[in-house]
PDB file of C-alpha atoms in Angstrom:
ATOM      1  CA  MET A  19     -14.587  24.894 -77.299  1.00 44.00           C
ATOM      2  CA  THR A  20     -15.618  22.253 -74.806  1.00 45.00           C
ATOM      3  CA  ASP A  21     -18.952  20.552 -75.492  1.00 49.00           C
ATOM      4  CA  PRO A  22     -21.480  21.687 -72.809  1.00 44.00           C
ATOM      5  CA  SER A  23     -22.726  18.123 -72.468  1.00 43.00           C
ATOM      6  CA  ALA A  24     -19.181  16.940 -71.766  1.00 42.00           C
ATOM      7  CA  ARG A  25     -18.817  19.554 -69.039  1.00 42.00           C
ATOM      8  CA  LYS A  26     -22.089  18.404 -67.517  1.00 39.00           C
ATOM      9  CA  GLN A  27     -20.914  14.779 -67.524  1.00 41.00           C
ATOM     10  CA  LEU A  28     -17.650  15.770 -65.884  1.00 39.00           C
ATOM     11  CA  ARG A  29     -19.468  17.638 -63.115  1.00 41.00           C
ATOM     12  CA  LEU A  30     -21.737  14.642 -62.574  1.00 37.00           C
ATOM     13  CA  ALA A  31     -18.789  12.220 -62.336  1.00 37.00           C
ATOM     14  CA  THR A  32     -17.037  14.481 -59.832  1.00 37.00           C
ATOM     15  CA  ALA A  33     -20.192  14.698 -57.725  1.00 36.00           C
ATOM     16  CA  LEU A  34     -20.541  10.917 -57.686  1.00 33.00           C
ATOM     17  CA  LEU A  35     -16.942  10.472 -56.556  1.00 35.00           C
ATOM     18  CA  PHE A  36     -17.379  13.109 -53.878  1.00 34.00           C
ATOM     19  CA  THR A  37     -20.490  11.504 -52.412  1.00 33.00           C
ATOM     20  CA  CYS A  38     -19.071   7.963 -52.619  1.00 35.00           C
ATOM     21  CA  PHE A  39     -15.770   8.512 -50.879  1.00 36.00           C
ATOM     22  CA  LEU A  40     -16.726  11.177 -48.349  1.00 37.00           C
ATOM     23  CA  PRO A  41     -20.144  10.136 -47.000  1.00 35.00           C
ATOM     24  CA  GLY A  42     -21.876  12.713 -44.887  1.00 34.00           C
ATOM     25  CA  LEU A  43     -20.672  15.676 -46.935  1.00 35.00           C
ATOM     26  CA  ALA A  44     -23.350  15.131 -49.586  1.00 33.00           C
ATOM     27  CA  SER A  45     -26.146  12.695 -50.407  1.00 31.00           C
ATOM     28  CA  ALA A  46     -24.952   9.693 -52.419  1.00 33.00           C
ATOM     29  CA  THR A  47     -27.198   8.553 -55.237  1.00 34.00           C
ATOM     30  CA  ASP A  48     -24.885   5.898 -56.747  1.00 37.00           C
ATOM     31  CA  PRO A  49     -22.448   4.292 -54.252  1.00 39.00           C
ATOM     32  CA  SER A  50     -20.431   2.523 -56.963  1.00 41.00           C
ATOM     33  CA  PRO A  51     -19.116   4.837 -59.699  1.00 44.00           C
ATOM     34  CA  ALA A  52     -17.653   3.016 -62.669  1.00 42.00           C
ATOM     35  CA  VAL A  53     -14.137   4.431 -62.362  1.00 51.00           C
ATOM     36  CA  ALA A  54     -12.681   5.477 -58.996  1.00 75.00           C
ATOM     37  CA  ASN A  55      -9.940   8.062 -58.668  1.00 87.00           C
ATOM     38  CA  PRO A  56      -7.329   6.325 -56.461  1.00 87.00           C
ATOM     39  CA  MET A  57      -6.202   9.613 -54.934  1.00 91.00           C
ATOM     40  CA  HIS A  58      -9.764  10.242 -53.760  1.00 90.00           C
ATOM     41  CA  GLU A  59      -9.677   6.857 -52.041  1.00 86.00           C
ATOM     42  CA  VAL A  60      -6.431   7.918 -50.338  1.00 86.00           C
ATOM     43  CA  CYS A  61      -8.200  11.067 -49.144  1.00 87.00           C
ATOM     44  CA  HIS A  62     -11.090   8.958 -47.846  1.00 83.00           C
ATOM     45  CA  VAL A  63      -8.678   6.888 -45.729  1.00 81.00           C
ATOM     46  CA  LEU A  64      -7.052  10.083 -44.502  1.00 79.00           C
ATOM     47  CA  ALA A  65     -10.429  11.414 -43.375  1.00 77.00           C
ATOM     48  CA  THR A  66     -11.746   8.214 -41.770  1.00 77.00           C
ATOM     49  CA  GLN A  67      -8.720   6.363 -40.359  1.00 74.00           C
ATOM     50  CA  ILE A  68      -5.950   8.876 -39.624  1.00 76.00           C
ATOM     51  CA  LEU A  69      -7.649  12.153 -38.727  1.00 79.00           C
ATOM     52  CA  SER A  70      -9.624  12.414 -35.507  1.00 73.00           C
ATOM     53  CA  PRO A  71     -13.336  11.536 -35.702  1.00 67.00           C
ATOM     54  CA  GLU A  72     -14.552  15.108 -36.096  1.00 69.00           C
ATOM     55  CA  MET A  73     -15.323  15.383 -39.809  1.00 63.00           C
ATOM     56  CA  PRO A  74     -13.003  18.019 -41.326  1.00 71.00           C
ATOM     57  CA  GLN A  75     -13.823  20.081 -44.390  1.00 83.00           C
ATOM     58  CA  ILE A  76     -12.499  18.262 -47.461  1.00 88.00           C
ATOM     59  CA  GLU A  77     -12.279  19.501 -51.020  1.00 92.00           C
ATOM     60  CA  LEU A  78     -11.443  16.855 -53.621  1.00 93.00           C
ATOM     61  CA  ARG A  79      -9.095  17.682 -56.480  1.00 93.00           C
ATOM     62  CA  HIS A  80      -8.001  15.663 -59.490  1.00 91.00           C
ATOM     63  CA  ASP A  81      -4.671  14.709 -57.864  1.00 93.00           C
ATOM     64  CA  GLY A  82      -5.708  14.645 -54.214  1.00 94.00           C
ATOM     65  CA  CYS A  83      -7.536  16.904 -51.806  1.00 94.00           C
ATOM     66  CA  VAL A  84      -7.419  19.877 -49.476  1.00 95.00           C
ATOM     67  CA  VAL A  85      -8.374  19.285 -45.834  1.00 92.00           C
ATOM     68  CA  LYS A  86      -9.315  22.199 -43.616  1.00 91.00           C
ATOM     69  CA  ASN A  87      -9.511  22.359 -39.815  1.00 88.00           C
ATOM     70  CA  GLY A  88      -8.081  18.883 -39.223  1.00 87.00           C
ATOM     71  CA  LYS A  89      -6.831  17.196 -36.070  1.00 86.00           C
ATOM     72  CA  VAL A  90      -4.444  14.254 -35.570  1.00 86.00           C
ATOM     73  CA  ALA A  91      -3.848  12.461 -32.268  1.00 81.00           C
ATOM     74  CA  ALA A  92      -0.278  12.857 -30.973  1.00 77.00           C
ATOM     75  CA  PRO A  93       1.632   9.677 -29.984  1.00 70.00           C
ATOM     76  CA  ARG A  94       1.523  10.210 -26.196  1.00 68.00           C
ATOM     77  CA  TYR A  95      -1.111  12.839 -25.448  1.00 69.00           C
ATOM     78  CA  GLY A  96      -2.868  15.785 -27.010  1.00 78.00           C
ATOM     79  CA  PHE A  97      -3.449  16.551 -30.674  1.00 82.00           C
ATOM     80  CA  TRP A  98      -1.853  18.278 -33.627  1.00 87.00           C
ATOM     81  CA  ILE A  99      -4.362  20.608 -35.252  1.00 86.00           C
ATOM     82  CA  PHE A 100      -3.968  22.467 -38.548  1.00 92.00           C
ATOM     83  CA  ASP A 101      -5.754  25.067 -40.618  1.00 91.00           C
ATOM     84  CA  SER A 102      -5.297  23.402 -44.006  1.00 94.00           C
ATOM     85  CA  ALA A 103      -3.465  20.480 -45.582  1.00 93.00           C
ATOM     86  CA  GLN A 104      -3.026  19.857 -49.286  1.00 95.00           C
ATOM     87  CA  LEU A 105      -2.336  16.257 -50.313  1.00 93.00           C
ATOM     88  CA  SER A 106      -1.417  15.396 -53.891  1.00 95.00           C
ATOM     89  CA  GLY A 107      -0.001  12.253 -55.432  1.00 93.00           C
ATOM     90  CA  GLU A 108       0.493  10.185 -58.538  1.00 92.00           C
ATOM     91  CA  TYR A 109       0.473   6.458 -59.203  1.00 90.00           C
ATOM     92  CA  ALA A 110       3.035   5.091 -61.669  1.00 85.00           C
ATOM     93  CA  ALA A 111       1.626   3.856 -64.964  1.00 79.00           C
ATOM     94  CA  GLY A 112       1.023   0.118 -64.746  1.00 75.00           C
ATOM     95  CA  GLY A 113       1.811   0.079 -61.025  1.00 73.00           C
ATOM     96  CA  ASP A 114      -0.310  -0.829 -58.030  1.00 76.00           C
ATOM     97  CA  LEU A 115      -3.186   1.481 -57.203  1.00 78.00           C
ATOM     98  CA  TYR A 116      -4.859   2.062 -53.853  1.00 75.00           C
ATOM     99  CA  PRO A 117      -4.496   0.652 -51.168  1.00 76.00           C
ATOM    100  CA  ALA A 118      -0.819   0.988 -52.069  1.00 82.00           C
ATOM    101  CA  ILE A 119       0.589   4.455 -51.394  1.00 86.00           C
ATOM    102  CA  PRO A 120       1.063   6.682 -54.463  1.00 91.00           C
ATOM    103  CA  SER A 121       4.404   6.338 -56.254  1.00 92.00           C
ATOM    104  CA  ARG A 122       5.095   9.973 -55.512  1.00 94.00           C
ATOM    105  CA  GLY A 123       3.351  12.423 -53.281  1.00 94.00           C
ATOM    106  CA  SER A 124       3.529  15.808 -51.642  1.00 96.00           C
ATOM    107  CA  ILE A 125       1.995  17.310 -48.518  1.00 94.00           C
ATOM    108  CA  ARG A 126       1.687  20.998 -47.625  1.00 96.00           C
ATOM    109  CA  VAL A 127       0.247  21.838 -44.212  1.00 96.00           C
ATOM    110  CA  GLU A 128      -0.408  25.339 -42.848  1.00 96.00           C
ATOM    111  CA  GLY A 129      -1.253  26.594 -39.375  1.00 92.00           C
ATOM    112  CA  VAL A 130       0.002  23.587 -37.386  1.00 92.00           C
ATOM    113  CA  ARG A 131      -0.388  23.928 -33.620  1.00 87.00           C
ATOM    114  CA  PHE A 132      -0.249  21.561 -30.656  1.00 84.00           C
ATOM    115  CA  MET A 133      -3.432  21.088 -28.632  1.00 79.00           C
ATOM    116  CA  PHE A 134      -2.908  19.783 -25.094  1.00 72.00           C
ATOM    117  CA  GLY A 135      -6.445  18.499 -24.603  1.00 68.00           C
ATOM    118  CA  THR A 136     -10.073  18.811 -25.630  1.00 66.00           C
ATOM    119  CA  MET A 137     -11.348  21.158 -22.948  1.00 69.00           C
ATOM    120  CA  PRO A 138     -12.521  24.661 -23.957  1.00 74.00           C
ATOM    121  CA  GLY A 139      -9.532  26.250 -22.231  1.00 70.00           C
ATOM    122  CA  THR A 140      -6.922  24.169 -24.041  1.00 63.00           C
ATOM    123  CA  ASP A 141      -8.781  24.697 -27.312  1.00 67.00           C
ATOM    124  CA  TYR A 142      -8.573  28.452 -26.767  1.00 71.00           C
ATOM    125  CA  LEU A 143      -4.839  28.320 -25.975  1.00 66.00           C
ATOM    126  CA  SER A 144      -4.204  26.415 -29.209  1.00 66.00           C
ATOM    127  CA  LYS A 145      -6.110  28.987 -31.251  1.00 68.00           C
ATOM    128  CA  VAL A 146      -4.171  31.958 -29.874  1.00 69.00           C
ATOM    129  CA  GLN A 147      -0.694  30.508 -30.425  1.00 68.00           C
ATOM    130  CA  GLN A 148       1.345  33.120 -32.258  1.00 71.00           C
ATOM    131  CA  ALA A 149       3.905  30.800 -33.847  1.00 82.00           C
ATOM    132  CA  PRO A 150       2.050  28.176 -35.909  1.00 88.00           C
ATOM    133  CA  LEU A 151       4.145  25.773 -37.944  1.00 94.00           C
ATOM    134  CA  ALA A 152       4.058  24.927 -41.632  1.00 97.00           C
ATOM    135  CA  LEU A 153       5.062  21.580 -43.151  1.00 96.00           C
ATOM    136  CA  ARG A 154       6.313  20.624 -46.613  1.00 97.00           C
ATOM    137  CA  LEU A 155       7.070  17.052 -47.646  1.00 95.00           C
ATOM    138  CA  LEU A 156       7.896  15.285 -50.914  1.00 96.00           C
ATOM    139  CA  TYR A 157       8.413  11.546 -51.214  1.00 95.00           C
ATOM    140  CA  TYR A 158       9.068   8.899 -53.878  1.00 95.00           C
ATOM    141  CA  TRP A 159       8.235   5.200 -53.530  1.00 92.00           C
ATOM    142  CA  ASP A 160      10.065   2.591 -55.630  1.00 91.00           C
ATOM    143  CA  ARG A 161       8.080  -0.621 -55.189  1.00 87.00           C
ATOM    144  CA  GLY A 162      10.623  -2.753 -57.081  1.00 87.00           C
ATOM    145  CA  MET A 163      13.480  -1.717 -54.776  1.00 91.00           C
ATOM    146  CA  LYS A 164      11.140  -1.211 -51.789  1.00 91.00           C
ATOM    147  CA  ARG A 165      12.838   2.148 -51.281  1.00 94.00           C
ATOM    148  CA  LEU A 166      11.055   5.158 -49.793  1.00 94.00           C
ATOM    149  CA  LYS A 167      12.829   8.420 -50.549  1.00 96.00           C
ATOM    150  CA  ILE A 168      11.852  11.373 -48.377  1.00 95.00           C
ATOM    151  CA  ASP A 169      12.935  14.542 -50.120  1.00 90.00           C
ATOM    152  CA  HIS A 170      13.224  17.526 -47.801  1.00 84.00           C
ATOM    153  CA  ALA A 171      10.531  17.182 -45.194  1.00 95.00           C
ATOM    154  CA  VAL A 172      10.557  20.690 -43.736  1.00 97.00           C
ATOM    155  CA  VAL A 173       8.896  22.093 -40.618  1.00 96.00           C
ATOM    156  CA  PHE A 174       9.252  25.829 -40.246  1.00 96.00           C
ATOM    157  CA  SER A 175       7.963  28.945 -38.546  1.00 94.00           C
ATOM    158  CA  ASP A 176       8.932  32.553 -39.138  1.00 91.00           C
ATOM    159  CA  GLN A 177       9.205  33.022 -35.384  1.00 91.00           C
ATOM    160  CA  LEU A 178      10.732  29.679 -34.300  1.00 94.00           C
ATOM    161  CA  GLY A 179      13.044  28.618 -37.127  1.00 96.00           C
ATOM    162  CA  MET A 180      13.255  25.536 -39.341  1.00 97.00           C
ATOM    163  CA  PHE A 181      13.960  21.810 -39.207  1.00 97.00           C
ATOM    164  CA  SER A 182      14.410  19.663 -42.321  1.00 97.00           C
ATOM    165  CA  LEU A 183      14.963  15.978 -42.960  1.00 96.00           C
ATOM    166  CA  SER A 184      15.866  14.004 -46.075  1.00 97.00           C
ATOM    167  CA  ALA A 185      16.203  10.232 -45.943  1.00 96.00           C
ATOM    168  CA  SER A 186      16.315   7.026 -47.929  1.00 97.00           C
ATOM    169  CA  LEU A 187      14.712   3.951 -46.337  1.00 94.00           C
ATOM    170  CA  LEU A 188      14.421   0.312 -47.346  1.00 94.00           C
ATOM    171  CA  LEU A 189      11.096  -1.165 -46.269  1.00 89.00           C
ATOM    172  CA  GLY A 190      10.447  -4.846 -45.693  1.00 81.00           C
ATOM    173  CA  PHE A 191       6.808  -4.430 -46.685  1.00 81.00           C
ATOM    174  CA  ASP A 192       4.606  -2.687 -49.247  1.00 80.00           C
ATOM    175  CA  PRO A 193       3.246   0.356 -47.391  1.00 79.00           C
ATOM    176  CA  THR A 194      -0.385   1.379 -47.451  1.00 74.00           C
ATOM    177  CA  LEU A 195      -1.779   4.603 -46.091  1.00 67.00           C
ATOM    178  CA  ALA A 196      -3.876   2.802 -43.476  1.00 61.00           C
ATOM    179  CA  GLY A 197      -0.989   0.463 -42.614  1.00 63.00           C
ATOM    180  CA  LEU A 198       1.387   3.340 -41.942  1.00 59.00           C
ATOM    181  CA  ALA A 199      -1.016   4.589 -39.267  1.00 55.00           C
ATOM    182  CA  GLU A 200      -1.060   1.263 -37.417  1.00 58.00           C
ATOM    183  CA  PRO A 201       1.010   1.303 -34.188  1.00 48.00           C
ATOM    184  CA  GLN A 202       2.926  -1.896 -34.914  1.00 51.00           C
ATOM    185  CA  GLU A 203       6.562  -2.486 -35.713  1.00 57.00           C
ATOM    186  CA  ARG A 204       7.410  -2.717 -39.379  1.00 63.00           C
ATOM    187  CA  PRO A 205      10.782  -3.810 -40.776  1.00 78.00           C
ATOM    188  CA  ALA A 206      12.560  -0.737 -42.101  1.00 87.00           C
ATOM    189  CA  ALA A 207      16.181   0.321 -42.425  1.00 92.00           C
ATOM    190  CA  ILE A 208      17.801   3.683 -43.104  1.00 94.00           C
ATOM    191  CA  GLU A 209      20.357   3.970 -45.907  1.00 96.00           C
ATOM    192  CA  GLU A 210      21.094   7.649 -45.400  1.00 96.00           C
ATOM    193  CA  VAL A 211      19.659  10.629 -43.563  1.00 95.00           C
ATOM    194  CA  SER A 212      20.379  14.355 -43.536  1.00 97.00           C
ATOM    195  CA  LEU A 213      19.144  16.715 -40.812  1.00 96.00           C
ATOM    196  CA  LYS A 214      19.258  20.497 -40.605  1.00 97.00           C
ATOM    197  CA  LEU A 215      18.124  22.762 -37.775  1.00 98.00           C
ATOM    198  CA  ASP A 216      17.951  26.564 -37.837  1.00 98.00           C
ATOM    199  CA  ASN A 217      16.860  27.146 -34.274  1.00 97.00           C
ATOM    200  CA  LYS A 218      15.066  30.219 -32.982  1.00 95.00           C
ATOM    201  CA  GLY A 219      13.090  28.396 -30.300  1.00 93.00           C
ATOM    202  CA  LEU A 220      11.750  25.449 -32.328  1.00 94.00           C
ATOM    203  CA  PHE A 221      14.048  22.969 -30.543  1.00 94.00           C
ATOM    204  CA  GLU A 222      13.022  24.081 -27.068  1.00 92.00           C
ATOM    205  CA  MET A 223       9.295  24.095 -27.860  1.00 87.00           C
ATOM    206  CA  TYR A 224       8.981  20.811 -29.763  1.00 87.00           C
ATOM    207  CA  ALA A 225      12.128  18.668 -29.439  1.00 89.00           C
ATOM    208  CA  MET A 226      12.561  18.874 -25.679  1.00 89.00           C
ATOM    209  CA  GLY A 227       9.054  17.565 -24.974  1.00 82.00           C
ATOM    210  CA  PRO A 228       9.808  14.017 -26.187  1.00 80.00           C
ATOM    211  CA  VAL A 229      13.167  14.123 -24.378  1.00 84.00           C
ATOM    212  CA  VAL A 230      11.514  14.984 -21.052  1.00 84.00           C
ATOM    213  CA  SER A 231       8.795  12.422 -21.712  1.00 79.00           C
ATOM    214  CA  ALA A 232      11.459   9.732 -22.220  1.00 79.00           C
ATOM    215  CA  VAL A 233      13.064  10.639 -18.892  1.00 83.00           C
ATOM    216  CA  GLY A 234       9.738  10.813 -17.048  1.00 82.00           C
ATOM    217  CA  TYR A 235       7.644  13.580 -15.536  1.00 79.00           C
ATOM    218  CA  ASP A 236       7.834  12.437 -11.928  1.00 83.00           C
ATOM    219  CA  ALA A 237      11.406  13.662 -11.348  1.00 83.00           C
ATOM    220  CA  ASP A 238      13.621  16.561 -12.348  1.00 89.00           C
ATOM    221  CA  PRO A 239      14.892  15.646 -15.850  1.00 90.00           C
ATOM    222  CA  GLU A 240      17.727  18.188 -15.927  1.00 93.00           C
ATOM    223  CA  PRO A 241      20.361  16.041 -14.099  1.00 94.00           C
ATOM    224  CA  VAL A 242      19.559  13.083 -16.362  1.00 93.00           C
ATOM    225  CA  ILE A 243      19.873  15.216 -19.489  1.00 94.00           C
ATOM    226  CA  GLU A 244      23.158  16.726 -18.298  1.00 95.00           C
ATOM    227  CA  THR A 245      24.561  13.243 -17.579  1.00 95.00           C
ATOM    228  CA  TRP A 246      23.506  12.132 -21.070  1.00 92.00           C
ATOM    229  CA  LYS A 247      25.253  15.148 -22.588  1.00 94.00           C
ATOM    230  CA  ASP A 248      28.505  14.526 -20.683  1.00 95.00           C
ATOM    231  CA  HIS A 249      28.498  10.842 -21.637  1.00 92.00           C
ATOM    232  CA  HIS A 250      28.085  11.449 -25.375  1.00 91.00           C
ATOM    233  CA  ILE A 251      30.625  14.258 -25.479  1.00 94.00           C
ATOM    234  CA  LYS A 252      33.157  11.861 -23.910  1.00 93.00           C
ATOM    235  CA  MET A 253      32.186   9.170 -26.426  1.00 90.00           C
ATOM    236  CA  LEU A 254      32.853  11.584 -29.278  1.00 91.00           C
ATOM    237  CA  ASP A 255      36.327  12.270 -27.844  1.00 90.00           C
ATOM    238  CA  LEU A 256      37.084   8.560 -28.353  1.00 87.00           C
ATOM    239  CA  VAL A 257      35.939   8.366 -31.982  1.00 86.00           C
ATOM    240  CA  PRO A 258      39.002   8.132 -34.259  1.00 86.00           C
ATOM    241  CA  PRO A 259      39.402  10.834 -36.932  1.00 86.00           C
ATOM    242  CA  GLU A 260      39.158   8.322 -39.777  1.00 84.00           C
ATOM    243  CA  ILE A 261      35.546   7.704 -38.708  1.00 85.00           C
ATOM    244  CA  ALA A 262      34.550  11.253 -37.759  1.00 87.00           C
ATOM    245  CA  PRO A 263      36.897  14.078 -38.833  1.00 90.00           C
ATOM    246  CA  ALA A 264      37.890  16.490 -36.090  1.00 92.00           C
ATOM    247  CA  SER A 265      35.655  19.248 -37.510  1.00 94.00           C
ATOM    248  CA  THR A 266      32.629  16.903 -37.508  1.00 95.00           C
ATOM    249  CA  ALA A 267      33.225  15.630 -33.971  1.00 94.00           C
ATOM    250  CA  ASP A 268      33.803  19.182 -32.713  1.00 96.00           C
ATOM    251  CA  ALA A 269      30.551  20.412 -34.276  1.00 97.00           C
ATOM    252  CA  MET A 270      28.585  17.566 -32.689  1.00 96.00           C
ATOM    253  CA  LYS A 271      30.157  18.141 -29.272  1.00 96.00           C
ATOM    254  CA  ARG A 272      29.399  21.863 -29.363  1.00 97.00           C
ATOM    255  CA  PHE A 273      25.800  21.200 -30.373  1.00 97.00           C
ATOM    256  CA  ILE A 274      25.282  18.667 -27.574  1.00 96.00           C
ATOM    257  CA  ALA A 275      26.854  21.040 -25.055  1.00 97.00           C
ATOM    258  CA  ASP A 276      24.357  23.764 -26.045  1.00 97.00           C
ATOM    259  CA  VAL A 277      21.280  21.551 -25.535  1.00 96.00           C
ATOM    260  CA  PRO A 278      18.558  22.535 -24.576  1.00 94.00           C
ATOM    261  CA  HIS A 279      19.300  25.858 -26.299  1.00 95.00           C
ATOM    262  CA  PRO A 280      21.238  25.179 -29.516  1.00 96.00           C
ATOM    263  CA  LYS A 281      21.859  28.371 -31.442  1.00 92.00           C
ATOM    264  CA  GLY A 282      22.014  29.050 -35.150  1.00 92.00           C
ATOM    265  CA  VAL A 283      22.326  26.383 -37.825  1.00 97.00           C
ATOM    266  CA  ALA A 284      23.280  22.745 -37.221  1.00 98.00           C
ATOM    267  CA  GLU A 285      23.595  20.065 -39.920  1.00 97.00           C
ATOM    268  CA  LEU A 286      24.218  16.323 -39.723  1.00 96.00           C
ATOM    269  CA  SER A 287      24.490  13.816 -42.564  1.00 95.00           C
ATOM    270  CA  LEU A 288      24.810  10.042 -42.075  1.00 93.00           C
ATOM    271  CA  ARG A 289      25.358   7.576 -44.912  1.00 94.00           C
ATOM    272  CA  PHE A 290      25.363   4.053 -43.528  1.00 93.00           C
ATOM    273  CA  MET A 291      27.685   1.414 -44.922  1.00 92.00           C
ATOM    274  CA  GLN A 292      24.935  -1.138 -44.251  1.00 92.00           C
ATOM    275  CA  PRO A 293      21.284  -0.090 -43.796  1.00 92.00           C
ATOM    276  CA  MET A 294      20.508   0.523 -40.131  1.00 90.00           C
ATOM    277  CA  SER A 295      17.346  -0.700 -38.411  1.00 87.00           C
ATOM    278  CA  VAL A 296      14.935   2.147 -37.753  1.00 84.00           C
ATOM    279  CA  VAL A 297      13.616   0.413 -34.631  1.00 79.00           C
ATOM    280  CA  GLN A 298      17.109   0.017 -33.201  1.00 76.00           C
ATOM    281  CA  LEU A 299      17.902   3.684 -33.756  1.00 76.00           C
ATOM    282  CA  ALA A 300      14.529   4.958 -32.516  1.00 68.00           C
ATOM    283  CA  LEU A 301      14.692   2.969 -29.278  1.00 60.00           C
ATOM    284  CA  GLY A 302      18.076   4.440 -28.418  1.00 63.00           C
ATOM    285  CA  GLY A 303      19.741   1.050 -28.345  1.00 65.00           C
ATOM    286  CA  MET A 304      22.988   2.414 -29.777  1.00 75.00           C
ATOM    287  CA  SER A 305      25.293   5.150 -28.544  1.00 75.00           C
ATOM    288  CA  ILE A 306      26.621   7.887 -30.818  1.00 80.00           C
ATOM    289  CA  ASP A 307      30.014   6.245 -31.228  1.00 78.00           C
ATOM    290  CA  GLU A 308      28.368   2.913 -32.174  1.00 82.00           C
ATOM    291  CA  ILE A 309      26.334   4.677 -34.845  1.00 86.00           C
ATOM    292  CA  LEU A 310      29.279   6.609 -36.226  1.00 85.00           C
ATOM    293  CA  VAL A 311      31.444   3.538 -36.842  1.00 85.00           C
ATOM    294  CA  ARG A 312      28.698   2.279 -39.178  1.00 89.00           C
ATOM    295  CA  ALA A 313      28.357   5.459 -41.230  1.00 90.00           C
ATOM    296  CA  ARG A 314      30.125   8.163 -43.163  1.00 89.00           C
ATOM    297  CA  VAL A 315      29.446  11.304 -41.188  1.00 92.00           C
ATOM    298  CA  GLU A 316      29.438  15.011 -41.942  1.00 93.00           C
ATOM    299  CA  SER A 317      28.381  17.636 -39.427  1.00 96.00           C
ATOM    300  CA  SER A 318      28.557  21.392 -38.961  1.00 97.00           C
ATOM    301  CA  TYR A 319      27.313  23.794 -36.297  1.00 98.00           C
ATOM    302  CA  GLN A 320      27.382  27.558 -36.661  1.00 94.00           C
ATOM    303  CA  PRO A 321      25.889  29.362 -33.655  1.00 87.00           C
TER     304      PRO A 321
END
């Protein structure tokens, strides 16, 4: 049986950690506990540097925390809001502690919705959305190899479908939680990536927004998108079969032709012969055929 005095000491230590790392949620009596839980420090950074200023409800746990009613600024405009997010992680024995990211971690987010602004009307529209998203993510960080392994990051909705991503990246820096939130370029390269989409409206609602934003809102984007589609379908016709087998090229062409309404399940896997710069890929500096000649490609599309 556990000694009652030991239980009392444990409760006291937990209270001290809670008041130290999440000021404002309780009254701190000792701002410097002897031993800090590094995952609680990660949660503190999450609350103060990544989430929007409104203080969310945070419950600390031994391996992380649960955040309720949180809000994160979107890259261009608006916010992502969520009902609850569970963050858990583990630091490798003998490895770096905070501010380094945990050696392995997982995130589970429920009730994710997009909020277009901060006015009462837009707040109401966000609350009544009938197709909130859920997110699951597992990752592993190998500091010696500087390799970040993302294992099945999944966004899904019963009404809208599912999108998943798995990837292996080589980073030219030691990531920290606060550093990952900074809007500056960081050297990173992709070794391999696998994508899967089971579309029931998810693509139209969330993927087409960034596409239209890239084209611009001051003109009709449809002709630009159609020209882009025609160009890349023609590029795929020129890719030799030793680089992309006929079945792979055909699947990609059919998927592109169906944009903005792809149907059913689409999968794409790229394993690069040499790691590819994330910045170069993200900025659209390479066409599909230029990417394919640098990777082993598998693709399928089943409307």
